[in-house]
């Protein structure tokens, strides 16, 4: 059974800091890993999708890396801004017929001005 | 196509009442998923459809829950005799079928249910 864990559960940083969010998964047989952002009371917005054959993906100030063998992914946010305050979730699809996603519990980020 | 749409955004209901939520997926996506998210937790899988066929249901989906996807387009999730424990965010996602693991999933804005 795939289990996904995110550390830390919450993070508070001053504006301008570079930060790293961690995601670990127990079964390394994955198709890909997807990072989402969730604002309070809202749905999920996809940030980055890393295929199992890739090591990293970049979008603007965001960089996600994937190490399948160790069951880890990191989301790096450069020069954080108050607008980055949100919950960040990682998820992997199961290697089953439905490929439904298994999510971590999320990291709640607050960037203080 | 503007993405996955969910309606309503918020629903407050009294315990024991029935509620129904709707999800309109991206038109070319033939897979549709329902997830439930309680406060401070990640979303948990409830059920999914491939076209109009409901192919898998989680143990979280008690017999008070029923989902449909007539004609393989929009989907509805109904909760009968609501309980306070049903209070959660209900999220819908769609994906392009067998290519889902490679193309990712698109989520809607969710329906926040509060049972009082």
PDB file of C-alpha atoms in Angstrom:
ATOM      1  CA  UNK A   1       0.000   0.000   0.000  1.00  0.00           C
ATOM      2  CA  UNK A   2       1.395   3.380  -1.003  1.00  0.00           C
ATOM      3  CA  UNK A   3       1.842   5.886   1.809  1.00  0.00           C
ATOM      4  CA  UNK A   4       2.816   9.510   1.242  1.00  0.00           C
ATOM      5  CA  UNK A   5       4.241  11.727   3.973  1.00  0.00           C
ATOM      6  CA  UNK A   6       4.999  15.436   3.926  1.00  0.00           C
ATOM      7  CA  UNK A   7       7.376  17.218   6.232  1.00  0.00           C
ATOM      8  CA  UNK A   8       7.065  19.734   7.765  1.00  0.00           C
ATOM      9  CA  UNK A   9       3.329  19.927   8.384  1.00  0.00           C
ATOM     10  CA  UNK A  10       3.568  23.689   8.782  1.00  0.00           C
ATOM     11  CA  UNK A  11       6.197  26.282   7.974  1.00  0.00           C
ATOM     12  CA  UNK A  12       6.414  30.010   8.621  1.00  0.00           C
ATOM     13  CA  UNK A  13       9.158  32.042   6.950  1.00  0.00           C
ATOM     14  CA  UNK A  14       9.922  35.707   6.316  1.00  0.00           C
ATOM     15  CA  UNK A  15       9.467  37.035   2.815  1.00  0.00           C
ATOM     16  CA  UNK A  16      12.418  36.496   0.480  1.00  0.00           C
ATOM     17  CA  UNK A  17      13.621  33.216   1.940  1.00  0.00           C
ATOM     18  CA  UNK A  18      14.306  30.177  -0.209  1.00  0.00           C
ATOM     19  CA  UNK A  19      12.572  27.108   1.166  1.00  0.00           C
ATOM     20  CA  UNK A  20      12.240  23.370   0.641  1.00  0.00           C
ATOM     21  CA  UNK A  21       9.161  21.227   1.155  1.00  0.00           C
ATOM     22  CA  UNK A  22       9.609  17.485   1.459  1.00  0.00           C
ATOM     23  CA  UNK A  23       7.504  14.569   0.256  1.00  0.00           C
ATOM     24  CA  UNK A  24       8.282  10.886   0.765  1.00  0.00           C
ATOM     25  CA  UNK A  25       6.526   7.790  -0.542  1.00  0.00           C
ATOM     26  CA  UNK A  26       6.884   4.147   0.416  1.00  0.00           C
ATOM     27  CA  UNK A  27       6.488   2.387  -2.951  1.00  0.00           C
ATOM     28  CA  UNK A  28       9.002   3.541  -5.555  1.00  0.00           C
ATOM     29  CA  UNK A  29       7.027   1.975  -8.427  1.00  0.00           C
ATOM     30  CA  UNK A  30       5.320   5.183  -9.523  1.00  0.00           C
ATOM     31  CA  UNK A  31       4.339   6.712 -12.868  1.00  0.00           C
ATOM     32  CA  UNK A  32       4.925  10.260 -11.708  1.00  0.00           C
ATOM     33  CA  UNK A  33       4.538  12.642  -8.795  1.00  0.00           C
ATOM     34  CA  UNK A  34       2.379  15.750  -8.854  1.00  0.00           C
ATOM     35  CA  UNK A  35       2.631  18.845  -6.639  1.00  0.00           C
ATOM     36  CA  UNK A  36      -0.509  20.880  -5.948  1.00  0.00           C
ATOM     37  CA  UNK A  37      -1.258  24.158  -4.246  1.00  0.00           C
ATOM     38  CA  UNK A  38      -4.426  24.675  -2.200  1.00  0.00           C
ATOM     39  CA  UNK A  39      -5.581  28.038  -0.908  1.00  0.00           C
ATOM     40  CA  UNK A  40      -7.880  28.040   2.152  1.00  0.00           C
ATOM     41  CA  UNK A  41     -11.343  26.744   1.274  1.00  0.00           C
ATOM     42  CA  UNK A  42     -10.413  26.236  -2.375  1.00  0.00           C
ATOM     43  CA  UNK A  43      -9.701  23.370  -4.734  1.00  0.00           C
ATOM     44  CA  UNK A  44      -6.326  22.082  -5.904  1.00  0.00           C
ATOM     45  CA  UNK A  45      -4.152  23.817  -8.479  1.00  0.00           C
ATOM     46  CA  UNK A  46      -1.515  21.706 -10.197  1.00  0.00           C
ATOM     47  CA  UNK A  47       1.974  23.194  -9.909  1.00  0.00           C
ATOM     48  CA  UNK A  48       4.342  20.604 -11.324  1.00  0.00           C
ATOM     49  CA  UNK A  49       4.166  17.054 -12.675  1.00  0.00           C
ATOM     50  CA  UNK A  50       7.370  15.008 -12.676  1.00  0.00           C
ATOM     51  CA  UNK A  51       7.429  11.794 -14.696  1.00  0.00           C
ATOM     52  CA  UNK A  52       9.206   8.798 -13.164  1.00  0.00           C
ATOM     53  CA  UNK A  53      11.934   9.089 -15.811  1.00  0.00           C
ATOM     54  CA  UNK A  54      12.652  12.717 -14.908  1.00  0.00           C
ATOM     55  CA  UNK A  55      14.815  14.106 -12.126  1.00  0.00           C
ATOM     56  CA  UNK A  56      13.295  17.568 -11.911  1.00  0.00           C
ATOM     57  CA  UNK A  57      10.788  20.055 -13.292  1.00  0.00           C
ATOM     58  CA  UNK A  58      10.855  23.842 -13.100  1.00  0.00           C
ATOM     59  CA  UNK A  59       8.166  26.479 -13.351  1.00  0.00           C
ATOM     60  CA  UNK A  60       9.127  30.043 -12.543  1.00  0.00           C
ATOM     61  CA  UNK A  61      10.346  30.197  -8.946  1.00  0.00           C
ATOM     62  CA  UNK A  62       9.354  26.575  -8.330  1.00  0.00           C
ATOM     63  CA  UNK A  63      11.590  23.562  -8.815  1.00  0.00           C
ATOM     64  CA  UNK A  64      10.548  20.017  -8.001  1.00  0.00           C
ATOM     65  CA  UNK A  65      12.959  17.104  -7.859  1.00  0.00           C
ATOM     66  CA  UNK A  66      12.284  13.386  -7.778  1.00  0.00           C
ATOM     67  CA  UNK A  67      14.458  10.557  -6.472  1.00  0.00           C
ATOM     68  CA  UNK A  68      12.481   7.386  -7.088  1.00  0.00           C
ATOM     69  CA  UNK A  69      14.997   5.016  -5.577  1.00  0.00           C
ATOM     70  CA  UNK A  70      14.904   6.767  -2.225  1.00  0.00           C
ATOM     71  CA  UNK A  71      11.181   7.532  -2.395  1.00  0.00           C
ATOM     72  CA  UNK A  72      11.579  11.282  -2.096  1.00  0.00           C
ATOM     73  CA  UNK A  73      10.591  14.482  -3.805  1.00  0.00           C
ATOM     74  CA  UNK A  74      11.307  18.072  -2.864  1.00  0.00           C
ATOM     75  CA  UNK A  75       9.613  21.291  -3.876  1.00  0.00           C
ATOM     76  CA  UNK A  76      11.975  24.246  -3.827  1.00  0.00           C
ATOM     77  CA  UNK A  77      10.485  27.747  -3.720  1.00  0.00           C
ATOM     78  CA  UNK A  78      12.897  30.552  -4.459  1.00  0.00           C
ATOM     79  CA  UNK A  79      12.552  34.073  -3.077  1.00  0.00           C
ATOM     80  CA  UNK A  80       9.281  33.367  -1.278  1.00  0.00           C
ATOM     81  CA  UNK A  81       6.484  35.949  -1.348  1.00  0.00           C
ATOM     82  CA  UNK A  82       3.391  36.447   0.852  1.00  0.00           C
ATOM     83  CA  UNK A  83       1.306  35.285  -2.126  1.00  0.00           C
ATOM     84  CA  UNK A  84       2.965  31.878  -1.832  1.00  0.00           C
ATOM     85  CA  UNK A  85       1.122  31.315   1.456  1.00  0.00           C
ATOM     86  CA  UNK A  86      -1.002  28.207   0.955  1.00  0.00           C
ATOM     87  CA  UNK A  87      -1.015  24.457   1.584  1.00  0.00           C
ATOM     88  CA  UNK A  88       1.198  22.415  -0.703  1.00  0.00           C
ATOM     89  CA  UNK A  89       0.262  18.801  -1.405  1.00  0.00           C
ATOM     90  CA  UNK A  90       2.156  16.053  -3.188  1.00  0.00           C
ATOM     91  CA  UNK A  91       0.438  13.022  -4.712  1.00  0.00           C
ATOM     92  CA  UNK A  92       1.315   9.853  -6.603  1.00  0.00           C
ATOM     93  CA  UNK A  93      -1.037   7.739  -8.757  1.00  0.00           C
ATOM     94  CA  UNK A  94      -1.450   4.110  -7.754  1.00  0.00           C
ATOM     95  CA  UNK A  95      -0.190   1.446 -10.136  1.00  0.00           C
ATOM     96  CA  UNK A  96      -3.708   0.066 -10.421  1.00  0.00           C
ATOM     97  CA  UNK A  97      -6.471   0.125 -12.991  1.00  0.00           C
ATOM     98  CA  UNK A  98      -7.881   3.379 -11.716  1.00  0.00           C
ATOM     99  CA  UNK A  99      -4.586   5.166 -11.039  1.00  0.00           C
ATOM    100  CA  UNK A 100      -6.247   7.103  -8.257  1.00  0.00           C
ATOM    101  CA  UNK A 101      -4.029   9.534  -6.397  1.00  0.00           C
ATOM    102  CA  UNK A 102      -2.594   8.992  -2.926  1.00  0.00           C
ATOM    103  CA  UNK A 103      -1.919  12.306  -1.200  1.00  0.00           C
ATOM    104  CA  UNK A 104       0.358  13.430   1.562  1.00  0.00           C
ATOM    105  CA  UNK A 105      -1.095  15.426   4.426  1.00  0.00           C
ATOM    106  CA  UNK A 106       0.259  18.691   3.042  1.00  0.00           C
ATOM    107  CA  UNK A 107       2.601  21.425   4.221  1.00  0.00           C
ATOM    108  CA  UNK A 108       0.884  24.625   5.342  1.00  0.00           C
ATOM    109  CA  UNK A 109       3.147  27.516   4.353  1.00  0.00           C
ATOM    110  CA  UNK A 110       2.934  31.059   5.636  1.00  0.00           C
ATOM    111  CA  UNK A 111       5.233  33.707   4.205  1.00  0.00           C
ATOM    112  CA  UNK A 112       5.328  36.810   6.388  1.00  0.00           C
ATOM    113  CA  UNK A 113       5.891  40.244   4.822  1.00  0.00           C
TER     114      UNK A 113
ATOM    115  CA  UNK B   1     -13.051  24.623 -21.859  1.00  0.00           C
ATOM    116  CA  UNK B   2     -12.474  26.322 -18.521  1.00  0.00           C
ATOM    117  CA  UNK B   3     -11.495  23.235 -16.528  1.00  0.00           C
ATOM    118  CA  UNK B   4     -13.365  21.153 -13.966  1.00  0.00           C
ATOM    119  CA  UNK B   5     -16.481  22.816 -12.539  1.00  0.00           C
ATOM    120  CA  UNK B   6     -18.203  21.928  -9.289  1.00  0.00           C
ATOM    121  CA  UNK B   7     -21.530  23.117  -7.976  1.00  0.00           C
ATOM    122  CA  UNK B   8     -22.425  24.314  -5.417  1.00  0.00           C
ATOM    123  CA  UNK B   9     -19.311  25.848  -3.875  1.00  0.00           C
ATOM    124  CA  UNK B  10     -20.785  25.711  -0.389  1.00  0.00           C
ATOM    125  CA  UNK B  11     -23.642  23.727   1.108  1.00  0.00           C
ATOM    126  CA  UNK B  12     -24.981  23.947   4.656  1.00  0.00           C
ATOM    127  CA  UNK B  13     -27.532  21.308   5.556  1.00  0.00           C
ATOM    128  CA  UNK B  14     -29.238  19.949   8.612  1.00  0.00           C
ATOM    129  CA  UNK B  15     -28.372  16.488   9.843  1.00  0.00           C
ATOM    130  CA  UNK B  16     -30.571  13.881   8.221  1.00  0.00           C
ATOM    131  CA  UNK B  17     -31.148  15.796   4.999  1.00  0.00           C
ATOM    132  CA  UNK B  18     -30.036  14.594   1.572  1.00  0.00           C
ATOM    133  CA  UNK B  19     -27.597  16.605  -0.522  1.00  0.00           C
ATOM    134  CA  UNK B  20     -26.384  16.317  -4.116  1.00  0.00           C
ATOM    135  CA  UNK B  21     -23.252  17.757  -5.675  1.00  0.00           C
ATOM    136  CA  UNK B  22     -22.422  18.113  -9.342  1.00  0.00           C
ATOM    137  CA  UNK B  23     -19.136  17.926 -11.221  1.00  0.00           C
ATOM    138  CA  UNK B  24     -18.537  18.850 -14.856  1.00  0.00           C
ATOM    139  CA  UNK B  25     -15.155  17.492 -16.011  1.00  0.00           C
ATOM    140  CA  UNK B  26     -12.976  18.668 -18.859  1.00  0.00           C
ATOM    141  CA  UNK B  27     -14.898  17.588 -21.927  1.00  0.00           C
ATOM    142  CA  UNK B  28     -12.268  15.327 -23.497  1.00  0.00           C
ATOM    143  CA  UNK B  29     -11.441  13.582 -20.197  1.00  0.00           C
ATOM    144  CA  UNK B  30     -13.138  10.208 -19.842  1.00  0.00           C
ATOM    145  CA  UNK B  31     -12.053   9.548 -16.256  1.00  0.00           C
ATOM    146  CA  UNK B  32     -13.711  11.312 -13.351  1.00  0.00           C
ATOM    147  CA  UNK B  33     -12.755  10.974  -9.679  1.00  0.00           C
ATOM    148  CA  UNK B  34     -14.360  12.026  -6.406  1.00  0.00           C
ATOM    149  CA  UNK B  35     -12.248  12.750  -3.320  1.00  0.00           C
ATOM    150  CA  UNK B  36     -13.098  13.887   0.188  1.00  0.00           C
ATOM    151  CA  UNK B  37     -10.885  16.176   2.267  1.00  0.00           C
ATOM    152  CA  UNK B  38     -11.342  16.900   5.940  1.00  0.00           C
ATOM    153  CA  UNK B  39      -9.718  19.855   7.665  1.00  0.00           C
ATOM    154  CA  UNK B  40      -5.951  19.623   7.843  1.00  0.00           C
ATOM    155  CA  UNK B  41      -5.747  16.387   5.868  1.00  0.00           C
ATOM    156  CA  UNK B  42      -4.912  15.446   2.304  1.00  0.00           C
ATOM    157  CA  UNK B  43      -7.743  14.376  -0.026  1.00  0.00           C
ATOM    158  CA  UNK B  44      -8.880  10.747   0.127  1.00  0.00           C
ATOM    159  CA  UNK B  45     -10.212   8.764  -2.822  1.00  0.00           C
ATOM    160  CA  UNK B  46     -13.936   7.970  -2.859  1.00  0.00           C
ATOM    161  CA  UNK B  47     -14.804   6.628  -6.310  1.00  0.00           C
ATOM    162  CA  UNK B  48     -14.017   6.927 -10.002  1.00  0.00           C
ATOM    163  CA  UNK B  49     -15.697   6.568 -13.386  1.00  0.00           C
ATOM    164  CA  UNK B  50     -14.377   5.582 -16.778  1.00  0.00           C
ATOM    165  CA  UNK B  51     -16.957   7.108 -19.106  1.00  0.00           C
ATOM    166  CA  UNK B  52     -20.323   6.165 -17.544  1.00  0.00           C
ATOM    167  CA  UNK B  53     -19.056   3.089 -15.685  1.00  0.00           C
ATOM    168  CA  UNK B  54     -18.293   3.373 -11.977  1.00  0.00           C
ATOM    169  CA  UNK B  55     -15.252   1.104 -11.692  1.00  0.00           C
ATOM    170  CA  UNK B  56     -14.090   1.418  -8.119  1.00  0.00           C
ATOM    171  CA  UNK B  57     -15.407   2.587  -4.770  1.00  0.00           C
ATOM    172  CA  UNK B  58     -13.436   3.214  -1.607  1.00  0.00           C
ATOM    173  CA  UNK B  59     -14.442   1.777   1.764  1.00  0.00           C
ATOM    174  CA  UNK B  60     -15.045   5.418   2.743  1.00  0.00           C
ATOM    175  CA  UNK B  61     -18.090   5.392   0.469  1.00  0.00           C
ATOM    176  CA  UNK B  62     -20.786   4.085   2.802  1.00  0.00           C
ATOM    177  CA  UNK B  63     -24.183   2.958   1.528  1.00  0.00           C
ATOM    178  CA  UNK B  64     -25.495   6.477   2.195  1.00  0.00           C
ATOM    179  CA  UNK B  65     -23.321   7.723  -0.660  1.00  0.00           C
ATOM    180  CA  UNK B  66     -24.137   7.206  -4.319  1.00  0.00           C
ATOM    181  CA  UNK B  67     -22.477   8.566  -7.419  1.00  0.00           C
ATOM    182  CA  UNK B  68     -23.571   8.574 -11.029  1.00  0.00           C
ATOM    183  CA  UNK B  69     -22.197   9.684 -14.338  1.00  0.00           C
ATOM    184  CA  UNK B  70     -24.987   9.351 -16.877  1.00  0.00           C
ATOM    185  CA  UNK B  71     -23.865   9.527 -20.502  1.00  0.00           C
ATOM    186  CA  UNK B  72     -20.266   9.762 -19.375  1.00  0.00           C
ATOM    187  CA  UNK B  73     -20.306  13.529 -19.038  1.00  0.00           C
ATOM    188  CA  UNK B  74     -21.110  15.282 -15.731  1.00  0.00           C
ATOM    189  CA  UNK B  75     -21.271  13.381 -12.451  1.00  0.00           C
ATOM    190  CA  UNK B  76     -23.359  13.715  -9.315  1.00  0.00           C
ATOM    191  CA  UNK B  77     -22.526  12.653  -5.773  1.00  0.00           C
ATOM    192  CA  UNK B  78     -25.473  12.229  -3.427  1.00  0.00           C
ATOM    193  CA  UNK B  79     -25.286  11.811   0.328  1.00  0.00           C
ATOM    194  CA  UNK B  80     -28.440  10.554   2.010  1.00  0.00           C
ATOM    195  CA  UNK B  81     -29.313  11.122   5.680  1.00  0.00           C
ATOM    196  CA  UNK B  82     -26.298  13.362   6.224  1.00  0.00           C
ATOM    197  CA  UNK B  83     -24.320  13.110   9.450  1.00  0.00           C
ATOM    198  CA  UNK B  84     -21.999  15.647  11.066  1.00  0.00           C
ATOM    199  CA  UNK B  85     -19.066  13.434  10.129  1.00  0.00           C
ATOM    200  CA  UNK B  86     -19.876  14.053   6.454  1.00  0.00           C
ATOM    201  CA  UNK B  87     -18.757  17.671   6.837  1.00  0.00           C
ATOM    202  CA  UNK B  88     -15.799  18.018   4.485  1.00  0.00           C
ATOM    203  CA  UNK B  89     -14.606  19.392   1.160  1.00  0.00           C
ATOM    204  CA  UNK B  90     -15.703  17.183  -1.732  1.00  0.00           C
ATOM    205  CA  UNK B  91     -13.326  17.440  -4.671  1.00  0.00           C
ATOM    206  CA  UNK B  92     -13.796  16.269  -8.228  1.00  0.00           C
ATOM    207  CA  UNK B  93     -10.958  15.595 -10.671  1.00  0.00           C
ATOM    208  CA  UNK B  94     -10.779  14.475 -14.268  1.00  0.00           C
ATOM    209  CA  UNK B  95      -8.060  12.945 -16.411  1.00  0.00           C
ATOM    210  CA  UNK B  96      -7.563  11.672 -19.950  1.00  0.00           C
ATOM    211  CA  UNK B  97      -8.244   7.978 -19.357  1.00  0.00           C
ATOM    212  CA  UNK B  98      -5.366   5.564 -19.682  1.00  0.00           C
ATOM    213  CA  UNK B  99      -2.973   8.448 -20.187  1.00  0.00           C
ATOM    214  CA  UNK B 100      -3.858   9.825 -16.752  1.00  0.00           C
ATOM    215  CA  UNK B 101      -0.651   8.672 -15.053  1.00  0.00           C
ATOM    216  CA  UNK B 102       1.381  10.611 -17.627  1.00  0.00           C
ATOM    217  CA  UNK B 103      -0.733  13.726 -18.085  1.00  0.00           C
ATOM    218  CA  UNK B 104      -1.791  14.303 -14.497  1.00  0.00           C
ATOM    219  CA  UNK B 105      -5.117  15.231 -13.003  1.00  0.00           C
ATOM    220  CA  UNK B 106      -7.151  18.445 -13.023  1.00  0.00           C
ATOM    221  CA  UNK B 107      -9.193  19.305  -9.965  1.00  0.00           C
ATOM    222  CA  UNK B 108     -12.254  21.471  -9.517  1.00  0.00           C
ATOM    223  CA  UNK B 109     -12.742  24.128  -6.838  1.00  0.00           C
ATOM    224  CA  UNK B 110     -14.580  21.706  -4.575  1.00  0.00           C
ATOM    225  CA  UNK B 111     -17.861  21.745  -2.677  1.00  0.00           C
ATOM    226  CA  UNK B 112     -17.621  22.575   1.018  1.00  0.00           C
ATOM    227  CA  UNK B 113     -20.308  20.679   2.964  1.00  0.00           C
ATOM    228  CA  UNK B 114     -21.251  21.666   6.490  1.00  0.00           C
ATOM    229  CA  UNK B 115     -23.743  19.488   8.344  1.00  0.00           C
ATOM    230  CA  UNK B 116     -25.309  21.202  11.365  1.00  0.00           C
TER     231      UNK B 116
END
